[in-house]
Amino acid sequence: RELGPNIIARLKFLANLLSYRQDIPQEGRIVQVDSLEGIEVRVSTFPTIHGERVALRLFRRENRQFILEELGLEPGVLKNLKDAISERTGAILFTGPGGSGKTTSIYSCLSHIAKTEKTRRHIVTLEDPVEQILEGVSQTQVSPSTGFDFSLGLRSLLRQDPEVILVGEMRDPETARVGIEAALSGHLLFSTLHAGSSCGVISRLLEMGLEPYLLTSSLRLILNQRLLRKICSNCKSNGCAACNNTGFQGRLLLLEAMVINEDMRRAILNRADRTMLEEIFVNSGGITLVSHAIAAVKAGLTTREEVLRVLGSSDCATVFYSNQGDR
């Protein structure tokens, strides 16, 4: 406890944060760590009545290959995603909590466009921060503390004649509006939005003040994803040296892909609530995260407890506990 303030001050110094400001949240990163070669440390501070709280996240800096086919997507989901990213205009939005693999999914989409299309498109990004370097992509890191935020960056970026745009996050109504309007004017837009489900993304955009006709004309695909720990193939969850006695090794991607079809467009124009949108999604053949998760448990890829830990869904609990025989 006595060393805490000194440690925090040192971390803030290394991350180029304002060490004298303890009353505001700050974010930064430490790129050079002598004892951790190839590791980048993300630093996030938050003021509390007991003093500053600091969270550290470690990222391995490496030249990763982002390959769409290696994400482990269901064939139908992969086809929907490839169809969407082959378009020249429209918006493809991702949602999910931090650490759910959204960046990896988007990077895989951008890499697919950059490497597989015969006619190269001008791909540009606005990120906070840039997590990996992508070949064939012009990447920019925003700096909200200096006024260079997503909204300003996007407005300026549109003058650079981009064809494919990644906006790291739609954090405010202005960024969302400019992004959606860009998707209507000859650009393919990728972005993320905080919402609990694919249908929740639509509700969130409407709450931000975007008109329904903008959404029906621009949205092509909404993807909601989570990462689950996979049962260790060596010990089958009992715990062994291979999995550090955790019972888990590797991760499994759950991805819910909602195609914006004509039924969905009519519902959006009528400002249908989330329940109605979800009903249309399922009736159109959409597979929810819960359904994907239940299938993964039945296939022996993960556990019920892991699904409930990640999804926290009462729907999951109802299904699991009403089918106690399906182990």
Coordinates of C-alpha atoms in Angstrom, one line a residue:
R1 CA 0.0 0.0 0.0
E2 CA 2.8 2.4 0.8
L3 CA 4.6 1.7 -2.5
G4 CA 1.4 2.0 -4.5
P5 CA 1.5 5.8 -5.3
N6 CA 5.2 5.5 -6.4
I7 CA 4.5 2.5 -8.7
I8 CA 1.5 4.3 -10.2
A9 CA 3.5 7.4 -10.8
R10 CA 6.3 5.4 -12.5
L11 CA 3.8 3.6 -14.7
K12 CA 2.2 6.9 -15.7
F13 CA 5.6 8.3 -16.6
L14 CA 6.5 5.4 -18.8
A15 CA 3.1 5.6 -20.5
N16 CA 3.4 9.3 -21.2
L17 CA 0.5 10.2 -19.0
L18 CA 0.0 13.3 -16.8
S19 CA 1.5 12.2 -13.5
Y20 CA 0.2 15.3 -11.7
R21 CA -3.4 14.6 -12.8
Q22 CA -5.0 12.1 -10.4
D23 CA -8.6 13.3 -10.8
I24 CA -9.2 12.2 -14.4
P25 CA -9.1 8.8 -16.2
Q26 CA -6.2 8.4 -18.5
E27 CA -5.0 5.8 -21.1
G28 CA -1.6 5.2 -22.5
R29 CA 0.8 2.5 -23.5
I30 CA 4.4 1.4 -22.7
V31 CA 6.1 0.1 -25.8
Q32 CA 9.6 -0.6 -24.6
V33 CA 9.8 -3.0 -21.7
D34 CA 13.3 -4.3 -21.2
S35 CA 12.4 -7.5 -19.5
L36 CA 9.4 -8.2 -21.8
E37 CA 10.7 -8.1 -25.3
G38 CA 8.0 -7.9 -27.9
I39 CA 5.3 -7.1 -25.3
E40 CA 3.3 -3.8 -25.2
V41 CA 1.6 -2.8 -22.0
R42 CA -1.7 -0.8 -22.1
V43 CA -2.1 1.4 -19.1
S44 CA -5.5 2.7 -17.9
T45 CA -5.9 4.8 -14.8
F46 CA -9.2 5.7 -13.0
P47 CA -9.7 8.0 -10.0
T48 CA -11.4 6.6 -6.9
I49 CA -12.0 8.0 -3.4
H50 CA -9.2 5.8 -2.1
G51 CA -6.7 6.9 -4.8
E52 CA -6.0 6.0 -8.4
R53 CA -6.8 2.6 -9.7
V54 CA -4.6 1.2 -12.5
A55 CA -5.3 -1.6 -14.9
L56 CA -2.6 -3.2 -17.1
R57 CA -3.1 -5.2 -20.3
L58 CA -0.3 -7.1 -22.0
F59 CA -0.2 -7.4 -25.8
R60 CA 2.3 -9.3 -27.8
R61 CA 3.7 -7.2 -30.6
E62 CA 4.2 -9.6 -33.5
N63 CA 3.7 -9.8 -37.2
R64 CA 0.5 -11.8 -37.1
Q65 CA -1.3 -13.2 -40.1
F66 CA -5.0 -12.3 -40.1
I67 CA -6.8 -14.8 -42.2
L68 CA -10.6 -14.8 -42.4
E69 CA -10.9 -18.5 -43.0
E70 CA -8.9 -19.2 -39.8
L71 CA -11.3 -17.5 -37.4
G72 CA -13.3 -20.7 -37.0
L73 CA -16.6 -19.3 -38.3
E74 CA -19.5 -21.4 -39.3
P75 CA -19.8 -21.8 -43.1
G76 CA -23.0 -19.8 -43.3
V77 CA -21.5 -16.9 -41.2
L78 CA -18.3 -16.9 -43.2
K79 CA -20.3 -16.7 -46.5
N80 CA -22.4 -13.8 -45.1
L81 CA -19.2 -12.0 -44.0
K82 CA -17.5 -12.5 -47.3
D83 CA -20.5 -11.3 -49.2
A84 CA -20.7 -8.2 -47.1
I85 CA -17.0 -7.2 -47.4
S86 CA -17.1 -7.7 -51.2
E87 CA -19.6 -4.8 -51.5
R88 CA -18.3 -1.3 -52.3
T89 CA -20.6 0.6 -50.0
G90 CA -22.4 0.0 -46.7
A91 CA -21.6 -0.5 -43.0
I92 CA -20.5 -3.6 -41.3
L93 CA -20.6 -3.2 -37.5
F94 CA -19.2 -5.4 -34.7
T95 CA -20.3 -5.5 -31.1
G96 CA -19.0 -7.3 -28.0
P97 CA -17.2 -6.5 -24.7
G98 CA -13.5 -5.7 -24.5
G99 CA -11.4 -8.8 -25.2
S100 CA -14.0 -10.5 -27.3
G101 CA -11.9 -10.6 -30.5
K102 CA -13.5 -7.7 -32.4
T103 CA -10.2 -6.3 -33.6
T104 CA -8.9 -9.6 -34.8
S105 CA -12.2 -10.2 -36.8
I106 CA -12.0 -6.7 -38.3
Y107 CA -8.3 -7.0 -39.1
S108 CA -9.0 -10.3 -40.8
C109 CA -11.7 -8.6 -43.0
L110 CA -9.3 -5.8 -44.0
S111 CA -6.5 -8.2 -44.7
H112 CA -8.9 -10.3 -46.9
I113 CA -9.8 -7.2 -48.9
A114 CA -6.2 -6.1 -49.2
K115 CA -4.7 -9.5 -50.2
T116 CA -7.4 -11.3 -52.3
E117 CA -9.0 -8.6 -54.5
K118 CA -7.5 -8.1 -57.9
T119 CA -8.3 -4.4 -57.9
R120 CA -6.7 -3.0 -54.8
R121 CA -9.0 -0.7 -52.8
H122 CA -7.7 2.2 -50.7
I123 CA -8.1 1.0 -47.1
V124 CA -7.6 3.5 -44.2
T125 CA -8.2 3.1 -40.5
L126 CA -8.7 5.3 -37.4
E127 CA -7.8 3.4 -34.3
D128 CA -7.2 3.9 -30.6
P129 CA -4.6 2.5 -30.5
V130 CA -3.2 0.7 -33.6
E131 CA -2.8 -2.8 -32.3
Q132 CA -1.1 -4.5 -35.2
I133 CA 0.5 -3.4 -38.5
L134 CA -1.5 -4.5 -41.5
E135 CA 0.1 -4.9 -45.0
G136 CA -1.7 -2.8 -47.6
V137 CA -3.6 -0.7 -45.1
S138 CA -3.0 3.0 -44.2
Q139 CA -3.4 3.1 -40.4
T140 CA -3.8 6.1 -38.1
Q141 CA -3.9 6.4 -34.4
V142 CA -6.2 9.0 -32.9
S143 CA -5.3 11.0 -29.9
P144 CA -8.4 12.3 -28.0
S145 CA -6.3 14.1 -25.4
T146 CA -5.1 16.4 -28.1
G147 CA -8.4 16.9 -29.8
F148 CA -7.8 14.4 -32.6
D149 CA -10.7 12.1 -31.9
F150 CA -12.7 9.7 -34.1
S151 CA -15.1 12.4 -35.2
L152 CA -12.5 14.9 -36.4
G153 CA -10.3 12.2 -37.9
L154 CA -13.2 10.7 -39.9
R155 CA -14.3 14.1 -41.3
S156 CA -10.7 14.8 -42.4
L157 CA -10.2 11.2 -43.7
L158 CA -13.1 11.5 -46.1
R159 CA -11.2 14.1 -48.0
Q160 CA -8.4 11.6 -48.7
D161 CA -10.7 9.6 -51.1
P162 CA -10.7 6.3 -49.1
E163 CA -12.7 3.3 -50.3
V164 CA -12.7 1.1 -47.2
I165 CA -12.7 2.8 -43.7
L166 CA -12.3 1.4 -40.3
V167 CA -13.4 3.6 -37.4
G168 CA -12.3 1.9 -34.2
E169 CA -15.4 2.8 -32.3
M170 CA -18.6 4.9 -32.7
R171 CA -18.3 6.6 -29.3
D172 CA -20.7 9.5 -29.9
P173 CA -23.7 10.5 -32.1
E174 CA -21.5 12.7 -34.3
T175 CA -19.1 9.9 -35.2
A176 CA -21.9 7.5 -35.8
R177 CA -23.7 9.9 -38.1
V178 CA -20.6 10.8 -40.1
G179 CA -19.7 7.1 -40.4
I180 CA -23.2 6.0 -41.5
E181 CA -23.4 8.9 -44.0
A182 CA -20.0 7.8 -45.4
A183 CA -21.3 4.3 -45.8
L184 CA -24.1 5.8 -48.0
S185 CA -21.7 7.8 -50.2
G186 CA -19.4 5.2 -51.8
H187 CA -17.5 3.9 -48.8
L188 CA -17.4 0.5 -47.1
L189 CA -17.3 1.2 -43.4
F190 CA -16.2 -1.1 -40.5
S191 CA -16.7 0.0 -36.9
T192 CA -17.6 -1.2 -33.4
L193 CA -20.4 -0.2 -31.1
H194 CA -21.1 -1.0 -27.5
A195 CA -24.4 -3.0 -27.4
G196 CA -25.5 -6.3 -25.8
S197 CA -26.6 -7.9 -29.0
S198 CA -26.8 -7.5 -32.8
C199 CA -30.3 -6.1 -32.5
G200 CA -29.1 -3.9 -29.7
V201 CA -26.8 -2.1 -32.2
I202 CA -29.8 -0.9 -34.1
S203 CA -31.5 0.3 -30.9
R204 CA -28.3 2.1 -29.9
L205 CA -28.0 3.9 -33.2
L206 CA -31.6 5.0 -33.0
E207 CA -31.0 6.2 -29.5
M208 CA -28.1 8.3 -30.8
G209 CA -30.5 10.1 -33.0
L210 CA -29.9 8.5 -36.4
E211 CA -33.0 8.3 -38.6
P212 CA -34.3 4.9 -39.5
Y213 CA -33.9 5.5 -43.2
L214 CA -30.2 6.1 -42.8
L215 CA -29.8 2.7 -41.1
T216 CA -31.9 0.7 -43.6
S217 CA -30.0 2.2 -46.5
S218 CA -26.5 1.7 -45.0
L219 CA -26.4 -1.3 -42.8
R220 CA -25.3 -4.6 -44.4
L221 CA -24.2 -6.8 -41.6
I222 CA -24.1 -6.7 -37.8
L223 CA -21.9 -9.1 -35.9
N224 CA -22.0 -9.8 -32.2
Q225 CA -19.2 -11.9 -30.8
R226 CA -17.7 -13.5 -27.7
L227 CA -14.6 -15.6 -26.9
L228 CA -15.0 -18.8 -24.8
R229 CA -12.2 -20.9 -23.3
K230 CA -11.9 -24.3 -25.0
I231 CA -11.7 -27.5 -23.0
C232 CA -8.1 -28.8 -23.0
S233 CA -7.9 -31.6 -25.6
N234 CA -5.2 -33.3 -23.6
C235 CA -6.9 -33.7 -20.2
K236 CA -10.5 -33.0 -21.1
S237 CA -10.9 -30.2 -18.4
N238 CA -9.3 -32.2 -15.6
G239 CA -6.1 -30.1 -15.5
C240 CA -2.7 -30.9 -16.8
A241 CA 0.7 -29.4 -17.6
A242 CA -0.3 -28.5 -21.1
C243 CA -3.1 -26.2 -19.8
N244 CA -1.4 -25.1 -16.6
N245 CA -3.9 -27.1 -14.7
T246 CA -6.8 -24.8 -15.8
G247 CA -8.6 -27.4 -17.8
F248 CA -8.8 -25.0 -20.7
Q249 CA -6.5 -24.4 -23.7
G250 CA -7.2 -22.1 -26.6
R251 CA -10.3 -20.1 -27.3
L252 CA -13.5 -20.5 -29.3
L253 CA -15.1 -17.7 -31.2
L254 CA -18.9 -17.4 -31.0
L255 CA -20.2 -15.0 -33.7
E256 CA -23.8 -14.0 -34.3
A257 CA -24.2 -12.5 -37.8
M258 CA -27.3 -10.5 -38.6
V259 CA -27.9 -9.8 -42.3
I260 CA -30.0 -6.7 -42.8
N261 CA -32.7 -8.2 -45.1
E262 CA -36.0 -6.6 -46.3
D263 CA -38.0 -7.8 -43.3
M264 CA -35.4 -6.3 -41.0
R265 CA -35.4 -3.0 -43.0
R266 CA -39.2 -2.7 -42.7
A267 CA -39.0 -3.3 -39.0
I268 CA -36.3 -0.7 -38.5
L269 CA -38.4 1.9 -40.5
N270 CA -41.3 1.2 -38.2
R271 CA -38.9 1.6 -35.2
A272 CA -39.6 -2.0 -34.0
D273 CA -38.3 -2.8 -30.5
R274 CA -35.5 -5.2 -29.8
T275 CA -37.8 -8.1 -29.1
M276 CA -39.4 -7.8 -32.5
L277 CA -36.0 -7.4 -34.3
E278 CA -34.7 -10.6 -32.5
E279 CA -37.8 -12.5 -33.6
I280 CA -37.3 -11.4 -37.2
F281 CA -33.6 -12.4 -37.0
V282 CA -34.4 -15.9 -35.7
N283 CA -37.3 -16.4 -38.2
S284 CA -34.9 -15.5 -41.0
G285 CA -32.6 -18.4 -40.0
G286 CA -30.3 -16.4 -37.8
I287 CA -28.4 -18.3 -35.1
T288 CA -28.0 -16.5 -31.8
L289 CA -25.0 -16.5 -29.6
V290 CA -26.9 -18.6 -27.1
S291 CA -27.6 -21.2 -29.8
H292 CA -24.0 -21.3 -30.8
A293 CA -22.9 -21.6 -27.2
I294 CA -25.3 -24.5 -26.5
A295 CA -24.0 -26.3 -29.6
A296 CA -20.4 -25.8 -28.5
V297 CA -21.2 -27.4 -25.1
K298 CA -23.0 -30.4 -26.6
A299 CA -20.0 -30.8 -28.9
G300 CA -17.7 -31.0 -25.9
L301 CA -15.7 -27.8 -26.9
T302 CA -16.4 -25.9 -23.7
T303 CA -18.4 -26.1 -20.5
R304 CA -21.8 -24.8 -19.3
E305 CA -20.0 -22.8 -16.6
E306 CA -17.8 -21.1 -19.1
V307 CA -20.8 -20.1 -21.3
L308 CA -22.7 -18.7 -18.3
R309 CA -19.5 -16.8 -17.2
V310 CA -19.1 -15.2 -20.6
L311 CA -22.7 -14.7 -21.7
G312 CA -24.3 -14.2 -18.3
S313 CA -27.6 -15.1 -20.0
S314 CA -30.7 -16.1 -18.3
D315 CA -31.8 -17.8 -21.5
C316 CA -28.7 -20.0 -21.3
A317 CA -29.4 -20.9 -17.7
T318 CA -33.0 -21.8 -18.6
V319 CA -31.9 -24.1 -21.5
F320 CA -29.0 -25.7 -19.6
Y321 CA -31.0 -26.4 -16.4
S322 CA -34.0 -27.8 -18.3
N323 CA -31.7 -30.2 -20.1
Q324 CA -29.6 -31.6 -17.3
G325 CA -29.1 -34.8 -19.2
D326 CA -27.2 -33.2 -22.0
R327 CA -23.6 -33.2 -20.6

